[in-house]
Short mmCIF file of C-alpha atoms and ligand atoms in Angstrom, two decimals:
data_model
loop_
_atom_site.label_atom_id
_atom_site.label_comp_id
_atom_site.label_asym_id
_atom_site.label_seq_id
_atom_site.Cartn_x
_atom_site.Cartn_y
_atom_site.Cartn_z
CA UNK A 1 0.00 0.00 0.00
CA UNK A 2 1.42 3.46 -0.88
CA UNK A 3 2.03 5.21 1.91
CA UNK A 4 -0.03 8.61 1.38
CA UNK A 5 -3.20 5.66 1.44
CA UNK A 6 -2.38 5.12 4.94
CA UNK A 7 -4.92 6.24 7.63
CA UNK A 8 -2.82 7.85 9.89
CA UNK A 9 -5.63 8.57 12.32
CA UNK A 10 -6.26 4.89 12.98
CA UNK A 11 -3.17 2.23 14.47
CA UNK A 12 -3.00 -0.65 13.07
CA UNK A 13 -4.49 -3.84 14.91
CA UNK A 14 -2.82 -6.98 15.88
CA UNK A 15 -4.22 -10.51 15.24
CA UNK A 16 -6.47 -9.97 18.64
CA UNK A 17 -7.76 -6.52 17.96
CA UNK A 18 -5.42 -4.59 19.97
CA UNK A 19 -4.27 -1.11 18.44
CA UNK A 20 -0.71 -0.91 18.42
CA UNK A 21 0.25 3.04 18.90
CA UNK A 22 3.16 2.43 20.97
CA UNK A 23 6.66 1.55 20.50
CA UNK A 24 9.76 1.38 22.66
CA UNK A 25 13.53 1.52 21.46
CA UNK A 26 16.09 0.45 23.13
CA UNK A 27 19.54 2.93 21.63
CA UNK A 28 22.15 0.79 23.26
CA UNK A 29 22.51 -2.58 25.58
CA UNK A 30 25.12 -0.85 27.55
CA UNK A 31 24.46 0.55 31.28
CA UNK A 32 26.49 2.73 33.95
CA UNK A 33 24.54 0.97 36.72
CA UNK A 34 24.49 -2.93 37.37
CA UNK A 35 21.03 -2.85 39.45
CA UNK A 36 20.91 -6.18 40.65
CA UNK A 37 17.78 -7.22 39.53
CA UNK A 38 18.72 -6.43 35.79
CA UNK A 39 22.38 -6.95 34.82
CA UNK A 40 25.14 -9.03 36.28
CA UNK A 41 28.08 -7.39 38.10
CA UNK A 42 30.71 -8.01 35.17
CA UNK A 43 28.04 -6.48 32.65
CA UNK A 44 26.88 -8.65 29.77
CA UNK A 45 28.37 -9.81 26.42
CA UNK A 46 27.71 -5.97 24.74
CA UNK A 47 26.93 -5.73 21.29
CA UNK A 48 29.43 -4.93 18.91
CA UNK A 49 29.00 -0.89 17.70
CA UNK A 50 28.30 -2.11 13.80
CA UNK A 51 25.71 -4.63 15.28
CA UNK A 52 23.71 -1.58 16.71
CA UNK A 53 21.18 0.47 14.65
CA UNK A 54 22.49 3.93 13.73
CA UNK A 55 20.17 6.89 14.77
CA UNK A 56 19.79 7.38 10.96
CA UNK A 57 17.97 3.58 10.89
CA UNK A 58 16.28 4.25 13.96
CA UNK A 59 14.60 7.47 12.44
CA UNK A 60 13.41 5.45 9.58
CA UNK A 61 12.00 2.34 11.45
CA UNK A 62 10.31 5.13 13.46
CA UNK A 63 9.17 6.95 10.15
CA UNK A 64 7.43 3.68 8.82
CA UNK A 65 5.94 3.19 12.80
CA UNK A 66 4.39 5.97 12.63
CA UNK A 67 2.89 5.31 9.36
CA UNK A 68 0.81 2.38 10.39
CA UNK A 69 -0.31 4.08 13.30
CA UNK A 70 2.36 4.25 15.88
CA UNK A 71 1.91 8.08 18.24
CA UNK A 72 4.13 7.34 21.43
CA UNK A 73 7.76 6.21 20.94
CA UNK A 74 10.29 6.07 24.27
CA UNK A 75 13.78 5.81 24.17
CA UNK A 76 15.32 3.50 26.45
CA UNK A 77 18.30 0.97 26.98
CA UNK A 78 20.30 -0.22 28.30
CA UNK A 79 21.19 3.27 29.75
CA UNK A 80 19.98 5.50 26.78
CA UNK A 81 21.69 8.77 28.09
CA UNK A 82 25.05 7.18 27.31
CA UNK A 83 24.64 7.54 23.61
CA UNK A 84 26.02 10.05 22.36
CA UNK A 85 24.10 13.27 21.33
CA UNK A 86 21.27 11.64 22.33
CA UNK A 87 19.42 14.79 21.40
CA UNK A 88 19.62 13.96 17.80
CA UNK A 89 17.88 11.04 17.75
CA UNK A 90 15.34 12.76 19.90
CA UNK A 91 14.87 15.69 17.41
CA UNK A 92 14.61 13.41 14.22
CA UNK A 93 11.89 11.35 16.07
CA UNK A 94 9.55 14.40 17.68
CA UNK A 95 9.74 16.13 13.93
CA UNK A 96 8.75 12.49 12.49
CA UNK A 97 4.70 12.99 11.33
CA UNK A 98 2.15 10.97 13.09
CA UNK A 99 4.47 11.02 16.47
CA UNK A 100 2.89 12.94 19.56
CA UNK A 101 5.32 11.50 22.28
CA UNK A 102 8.65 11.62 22.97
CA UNK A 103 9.57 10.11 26.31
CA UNK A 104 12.66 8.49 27.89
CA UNK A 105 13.50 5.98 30.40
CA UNK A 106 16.94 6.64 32.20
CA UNK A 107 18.72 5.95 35.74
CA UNK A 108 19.31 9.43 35.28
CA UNK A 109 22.76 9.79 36.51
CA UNK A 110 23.62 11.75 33.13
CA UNK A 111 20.34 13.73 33.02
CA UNK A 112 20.67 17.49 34.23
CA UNK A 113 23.79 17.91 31.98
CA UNK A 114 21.47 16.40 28.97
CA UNK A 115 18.27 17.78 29.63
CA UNK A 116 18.18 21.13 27.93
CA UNK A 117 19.18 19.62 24.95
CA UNK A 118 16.72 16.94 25.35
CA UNK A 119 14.14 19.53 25.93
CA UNK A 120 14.76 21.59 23.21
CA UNK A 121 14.66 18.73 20.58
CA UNK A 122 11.29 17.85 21.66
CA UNK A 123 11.32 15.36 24.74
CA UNK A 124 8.17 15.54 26.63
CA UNK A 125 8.34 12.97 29.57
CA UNK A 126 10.94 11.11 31.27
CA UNK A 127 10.80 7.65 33.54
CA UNK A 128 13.69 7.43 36.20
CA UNK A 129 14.03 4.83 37.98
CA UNK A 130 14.96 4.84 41.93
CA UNK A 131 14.86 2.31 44.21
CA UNK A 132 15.79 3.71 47.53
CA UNK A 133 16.81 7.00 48.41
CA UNK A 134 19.06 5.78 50.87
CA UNK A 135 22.63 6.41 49.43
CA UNK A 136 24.52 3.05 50.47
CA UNK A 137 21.61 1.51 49.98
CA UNK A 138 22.01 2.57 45.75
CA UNK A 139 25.41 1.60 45.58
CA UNK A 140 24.14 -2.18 47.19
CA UNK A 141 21.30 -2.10 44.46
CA UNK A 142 23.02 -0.39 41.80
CA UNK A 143 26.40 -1.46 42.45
CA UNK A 144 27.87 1.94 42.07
CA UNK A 145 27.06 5.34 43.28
CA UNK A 146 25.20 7.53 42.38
CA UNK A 147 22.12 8.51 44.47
CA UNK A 148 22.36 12.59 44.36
CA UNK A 149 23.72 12.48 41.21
CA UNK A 150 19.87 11.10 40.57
CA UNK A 151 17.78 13.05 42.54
CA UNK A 152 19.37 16.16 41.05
CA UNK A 153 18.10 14.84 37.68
CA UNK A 154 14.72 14.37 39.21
CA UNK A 155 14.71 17.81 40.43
CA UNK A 156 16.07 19.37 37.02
CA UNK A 157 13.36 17.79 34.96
CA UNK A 158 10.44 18.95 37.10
CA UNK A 159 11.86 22.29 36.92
CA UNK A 160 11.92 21.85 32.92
CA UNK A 161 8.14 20.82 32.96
CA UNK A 162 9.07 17.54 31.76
CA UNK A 163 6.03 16.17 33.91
CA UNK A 164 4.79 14.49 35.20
CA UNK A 165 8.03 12.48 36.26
CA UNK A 166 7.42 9.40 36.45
CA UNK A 167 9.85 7.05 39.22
CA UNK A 168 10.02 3.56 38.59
CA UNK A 169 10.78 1.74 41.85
CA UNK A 170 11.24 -2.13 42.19
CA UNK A 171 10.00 -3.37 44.83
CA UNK A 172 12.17 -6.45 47.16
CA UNK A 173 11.48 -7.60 49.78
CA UNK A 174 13.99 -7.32 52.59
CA UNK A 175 16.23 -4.77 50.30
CA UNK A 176 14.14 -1.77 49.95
CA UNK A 177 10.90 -2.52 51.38
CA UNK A 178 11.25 -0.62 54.52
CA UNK A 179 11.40 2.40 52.14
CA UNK A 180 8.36 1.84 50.37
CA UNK A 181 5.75 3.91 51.63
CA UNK A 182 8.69 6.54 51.84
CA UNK A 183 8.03 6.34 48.69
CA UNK A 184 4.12 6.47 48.10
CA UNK A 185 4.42 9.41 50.75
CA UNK A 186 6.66 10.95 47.97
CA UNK A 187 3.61 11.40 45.74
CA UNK A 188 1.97 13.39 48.39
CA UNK A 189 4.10 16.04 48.17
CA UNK A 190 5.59 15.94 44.86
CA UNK A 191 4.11 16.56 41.45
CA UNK A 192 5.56 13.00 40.22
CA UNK A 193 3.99 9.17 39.65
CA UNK A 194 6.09 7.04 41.55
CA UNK A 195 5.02 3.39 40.32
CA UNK A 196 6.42 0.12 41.99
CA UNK A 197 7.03 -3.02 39.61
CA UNK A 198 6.74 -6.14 40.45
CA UNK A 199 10.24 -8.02 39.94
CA UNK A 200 10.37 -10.05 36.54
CA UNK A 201 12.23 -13.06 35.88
CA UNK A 202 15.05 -13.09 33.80
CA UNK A 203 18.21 -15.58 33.85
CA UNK A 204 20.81 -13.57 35.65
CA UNK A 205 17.92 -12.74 38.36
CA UNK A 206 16.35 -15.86 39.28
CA UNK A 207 17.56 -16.17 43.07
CA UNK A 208 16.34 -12.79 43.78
CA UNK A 209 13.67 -12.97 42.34
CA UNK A 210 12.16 -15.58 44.13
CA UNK A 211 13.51 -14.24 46.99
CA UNK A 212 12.30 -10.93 47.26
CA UNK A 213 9.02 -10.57 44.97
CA UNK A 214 6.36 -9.01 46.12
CA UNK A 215 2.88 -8.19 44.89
CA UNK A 216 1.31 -5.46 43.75
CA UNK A 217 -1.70 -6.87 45.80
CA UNK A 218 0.15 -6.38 49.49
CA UNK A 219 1.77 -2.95 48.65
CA UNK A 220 -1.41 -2.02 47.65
CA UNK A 221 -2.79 -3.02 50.88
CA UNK A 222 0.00 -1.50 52.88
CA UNK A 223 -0.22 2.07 51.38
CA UNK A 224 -3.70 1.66 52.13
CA UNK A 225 -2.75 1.23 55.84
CA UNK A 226 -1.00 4.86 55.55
CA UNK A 227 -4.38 6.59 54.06
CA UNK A 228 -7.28 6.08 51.90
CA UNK A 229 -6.29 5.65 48.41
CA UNK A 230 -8.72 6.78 45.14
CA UNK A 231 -8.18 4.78 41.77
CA UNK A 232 -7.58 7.17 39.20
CA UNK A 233 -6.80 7.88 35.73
CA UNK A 234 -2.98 8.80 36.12
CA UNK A 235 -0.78 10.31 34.37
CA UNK A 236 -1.01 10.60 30.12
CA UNK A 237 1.64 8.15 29.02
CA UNK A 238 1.42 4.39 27.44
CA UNK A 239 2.29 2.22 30.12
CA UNK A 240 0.51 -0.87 31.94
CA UNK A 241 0.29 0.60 35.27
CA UNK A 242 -2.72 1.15 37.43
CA UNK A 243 -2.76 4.62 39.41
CA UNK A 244 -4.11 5.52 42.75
CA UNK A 245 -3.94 8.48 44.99
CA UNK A 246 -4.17 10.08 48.61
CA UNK A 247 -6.67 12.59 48.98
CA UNK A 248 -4.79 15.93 47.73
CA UNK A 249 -2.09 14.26 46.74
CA UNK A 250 0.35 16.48 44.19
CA UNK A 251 1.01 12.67 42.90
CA UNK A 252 -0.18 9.59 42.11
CA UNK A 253 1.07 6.31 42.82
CA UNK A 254 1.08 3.27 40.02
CA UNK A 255 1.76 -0.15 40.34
CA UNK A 256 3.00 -2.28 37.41
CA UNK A 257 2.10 -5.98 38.14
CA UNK A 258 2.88 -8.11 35.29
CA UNK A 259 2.98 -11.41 37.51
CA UNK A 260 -0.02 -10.79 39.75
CA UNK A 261 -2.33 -8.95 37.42
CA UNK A 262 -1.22 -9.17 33.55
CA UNK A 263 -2.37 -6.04 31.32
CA UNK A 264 -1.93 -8.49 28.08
CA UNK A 265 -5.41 -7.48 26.74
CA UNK A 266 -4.57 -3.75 27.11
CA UNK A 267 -0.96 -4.63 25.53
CA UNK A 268 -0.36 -1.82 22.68
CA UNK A 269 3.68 -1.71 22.50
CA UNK A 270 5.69 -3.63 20.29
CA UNK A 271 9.78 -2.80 20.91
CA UNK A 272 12.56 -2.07 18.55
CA UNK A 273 16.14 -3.70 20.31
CA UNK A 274 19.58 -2.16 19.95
CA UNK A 275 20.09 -4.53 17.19
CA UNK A 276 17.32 -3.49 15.51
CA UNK A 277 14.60 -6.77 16.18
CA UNK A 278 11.32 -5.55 16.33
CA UNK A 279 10.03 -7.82 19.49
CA UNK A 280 6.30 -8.25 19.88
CA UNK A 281 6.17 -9.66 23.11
CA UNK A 282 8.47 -8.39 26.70
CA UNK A 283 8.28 -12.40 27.65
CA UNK A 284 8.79 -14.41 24.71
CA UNK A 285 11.11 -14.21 21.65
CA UNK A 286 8.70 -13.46 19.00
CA UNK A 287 10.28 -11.00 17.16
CA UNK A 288 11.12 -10.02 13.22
CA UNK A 289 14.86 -8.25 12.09
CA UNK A 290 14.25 -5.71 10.65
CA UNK A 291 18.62 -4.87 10.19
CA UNK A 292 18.86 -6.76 7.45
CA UNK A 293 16.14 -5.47 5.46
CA UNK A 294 17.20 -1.70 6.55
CA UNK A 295 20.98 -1.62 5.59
CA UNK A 296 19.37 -3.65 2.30
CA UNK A 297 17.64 -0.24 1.17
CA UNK A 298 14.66 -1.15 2.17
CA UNK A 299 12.07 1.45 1.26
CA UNK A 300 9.31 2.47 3.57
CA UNK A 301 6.80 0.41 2.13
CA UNK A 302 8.63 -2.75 2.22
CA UNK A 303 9.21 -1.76 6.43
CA UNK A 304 5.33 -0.60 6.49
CA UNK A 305 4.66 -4.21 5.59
CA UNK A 306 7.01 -5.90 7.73
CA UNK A 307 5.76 -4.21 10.27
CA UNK A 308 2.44 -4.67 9.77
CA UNK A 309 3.19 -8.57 9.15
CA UNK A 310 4.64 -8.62 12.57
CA UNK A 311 1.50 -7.33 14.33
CA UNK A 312 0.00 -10.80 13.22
CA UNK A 313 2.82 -12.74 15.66
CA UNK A 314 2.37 -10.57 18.43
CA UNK A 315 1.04 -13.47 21.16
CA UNK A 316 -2.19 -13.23 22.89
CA UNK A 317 -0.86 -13.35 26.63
CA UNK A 318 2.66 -13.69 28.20
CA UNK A 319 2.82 -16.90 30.71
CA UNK A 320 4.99 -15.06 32.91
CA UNK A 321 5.80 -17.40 36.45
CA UNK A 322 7.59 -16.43 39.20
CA UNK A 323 11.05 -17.83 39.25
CA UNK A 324 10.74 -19.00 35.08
CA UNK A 325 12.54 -16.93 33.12
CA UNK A 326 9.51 -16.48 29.96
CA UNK A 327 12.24 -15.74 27.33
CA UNK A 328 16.23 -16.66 26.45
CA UNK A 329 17.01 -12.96 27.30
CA UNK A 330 19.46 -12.35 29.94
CA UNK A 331 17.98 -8.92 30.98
CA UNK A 332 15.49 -6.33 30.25
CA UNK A 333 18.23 -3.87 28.93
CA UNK A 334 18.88 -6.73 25.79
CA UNK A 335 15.64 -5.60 24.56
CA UNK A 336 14.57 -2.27 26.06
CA UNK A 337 12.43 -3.28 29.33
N1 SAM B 401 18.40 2.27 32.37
C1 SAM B 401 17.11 2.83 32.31
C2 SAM B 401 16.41 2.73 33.65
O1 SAM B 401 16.91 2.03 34.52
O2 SAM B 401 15.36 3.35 33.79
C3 SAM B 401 16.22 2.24 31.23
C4 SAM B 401 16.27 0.75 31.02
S1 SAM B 401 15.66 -0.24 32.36
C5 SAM B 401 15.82 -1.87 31.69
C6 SAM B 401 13.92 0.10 32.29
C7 SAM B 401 13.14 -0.28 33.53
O3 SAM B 401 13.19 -1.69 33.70
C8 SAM B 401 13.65 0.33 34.83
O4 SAM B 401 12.59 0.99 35.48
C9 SAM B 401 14.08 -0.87 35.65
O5 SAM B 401 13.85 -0.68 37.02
C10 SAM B 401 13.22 -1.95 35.08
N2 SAM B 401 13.73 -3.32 35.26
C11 SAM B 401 14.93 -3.83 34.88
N3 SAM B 401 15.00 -5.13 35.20
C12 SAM B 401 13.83 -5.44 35.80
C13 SAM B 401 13.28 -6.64 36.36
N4 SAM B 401 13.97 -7.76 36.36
N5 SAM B 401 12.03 -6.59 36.87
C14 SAM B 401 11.31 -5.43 36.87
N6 SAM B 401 11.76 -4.28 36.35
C15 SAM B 401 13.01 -4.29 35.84
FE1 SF4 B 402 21.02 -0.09 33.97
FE2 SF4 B 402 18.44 0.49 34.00
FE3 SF4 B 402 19.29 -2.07 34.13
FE4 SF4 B 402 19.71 -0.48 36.20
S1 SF4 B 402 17.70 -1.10 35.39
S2 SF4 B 402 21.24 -1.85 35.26
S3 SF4 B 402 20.04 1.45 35.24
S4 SF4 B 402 19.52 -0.71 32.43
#
């Protein structure tokens, strides 16, 4: 189909009816941090530099996205900020037509020094994760410093109206959980969405995962305990979480449960890697390369149709278990978490 016949006003549908209007890209595999739940200590085997997609391919895949219907693209990683000019990629992606969103997840340790850059090209949210706010408790987590060096990013992107921030905090059990309605106090008093995630299972994480899960179900109940909590709409964005809030709040607080409570019939992302596979699923390796085909020449009708060819593998559900790894990937950062 020629592209100018496209309906840009309508995403296109998997094989189960879901629209699919959002898409995540990972820009590199490569981190600063080695958070414990996600990477090993001694990193991973990293990707060579030719085996990752240039921002040049990246602008294209997101180009032919946005042509069948794709409005909300985040960058993330890996740790994303560690590209180089970051802002680039960020420019040629917020001037692509048919994209709305611009957002980025990041540990934030390189953030203030980025940010009016990022800004300025046309980034309108950002996702930081934080998991204490205890600093020796980030360097046990993270397994290097860092904790200031984090909340100063925090600070620097409310002040740049790149809200609301969102915090993504993992919740473990005996690691951070005395902190955790530190935390959902947090959203009482500052304009941000601090959402807890449920550990997932990948192969380097197994023992701790096990070990310290817990469910969305009990720290539900235990901010509860603290004050009454309203469902409500939360913040715009594209993600699986369900919000609540205290009375007044300036905040809201989310939790992401993918063990507990699976969003799969909501599900509308579909995920670009480093390495340029387009992966339908977080938990599962259904995926389609789409490298080979770029740094072929393919035009953006050939990618259109790939793309729209790999809405129909997308899986109905994930069969996500605690302590089973669902897919061969080592770690969320492989494929942009
Ligand atoms: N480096 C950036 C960051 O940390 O925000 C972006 C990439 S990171 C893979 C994206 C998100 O995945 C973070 O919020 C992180 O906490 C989360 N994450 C990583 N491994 C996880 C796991 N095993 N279970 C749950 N969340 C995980
Ligand atoms: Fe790095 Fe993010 Fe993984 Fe932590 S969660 S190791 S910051 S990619």
């Amino acid at each position: 189909m020629a592209l100018q016949t496209i309906d840009l006003t309508r995403p296109v549908l998997d094989a189960f009816s879901r629209p699919i209007s959002y898409l995540r890209v990972s820009v590199t595999d490569k981190c600063n941090l080695r958070c414990v739940y996600c990477m090993p200590e001694g990193g991973l085997p990293w990707l060579r530099r030719d085996e990752i997609l240039s921002y040049e391919e990246i602008a294209t895949v997101a180009r032919a996205a946005a042509a069948i219907g794709v409005r909300a693209i985040r960058l993330t990683g890996g740790e994303p900020l560690l590209r180089r000019d970051l802002h680039v990629l960020v420019r040629a992606i917020a001037q692509t037509p048919g994209i709305e969103d611009v957002a980025l997840s990041t540990n934030a340790l390189l953030l203030e020094e980025q940010l009016d850059d990022l800004a300025s090209a046309g980034l309108r949210r950002v996702n930081v994760s934080l998991d204490t706010l205890r600093a020796d408790r980030f360097e046990q987590i993270a397994r290097r410093p860092g904790l200031e060096r984090v909340l100063t990013g925090i600070d620097a992107a409310i002040a740049r109206g790149l809200g609301p921030v969102k915090i993504n905090v993992v919740a473990m059990r005996g690691v951070n959980d005395d902190e955790l309605e530190a935390f959902a106090e947090l959203s009482r008093e500052r304009p941000v969405a601090v959402r807890f995630i449920e550990m997932m299972p990948v192969h380097e994480n197994l023992g701790i995962q096990t070990e310290t899960y817990i469910s969305a179900g009990e720290l539900l109940e235990r901010f509860g305990a603290i004050g009454a909590l309203e469902a409500v709409p939360g913040p715009p964005g594209n993600g699986p979480a369900r919000y609540f809030a205290y009375p007044g709040a300036a905040g809201t607080i989310g939790v992401i449960s993918p063990l507990s409570h699976d969003y799969c019939d909501r599900c509308n992302r579909v995920r670009l890697t480093a390495d340029g596979r387009l992966r339908l699923c977080l938990f599962g390796d259904h995926h389609i390369d789409l490298r080979s085909p770029l740094r072929a020449g393919a035009g953006q009708e050939v990618l259109c149709d790939l793309l729209r060819g790999a809405m129909l593998i997308k899986p109905e559900r994930h069969h996500l278990k605690l302590g089973e790894p669902a897919s061969r990937m080592r770690a969320l950062s492989e494929i942009g978490g």
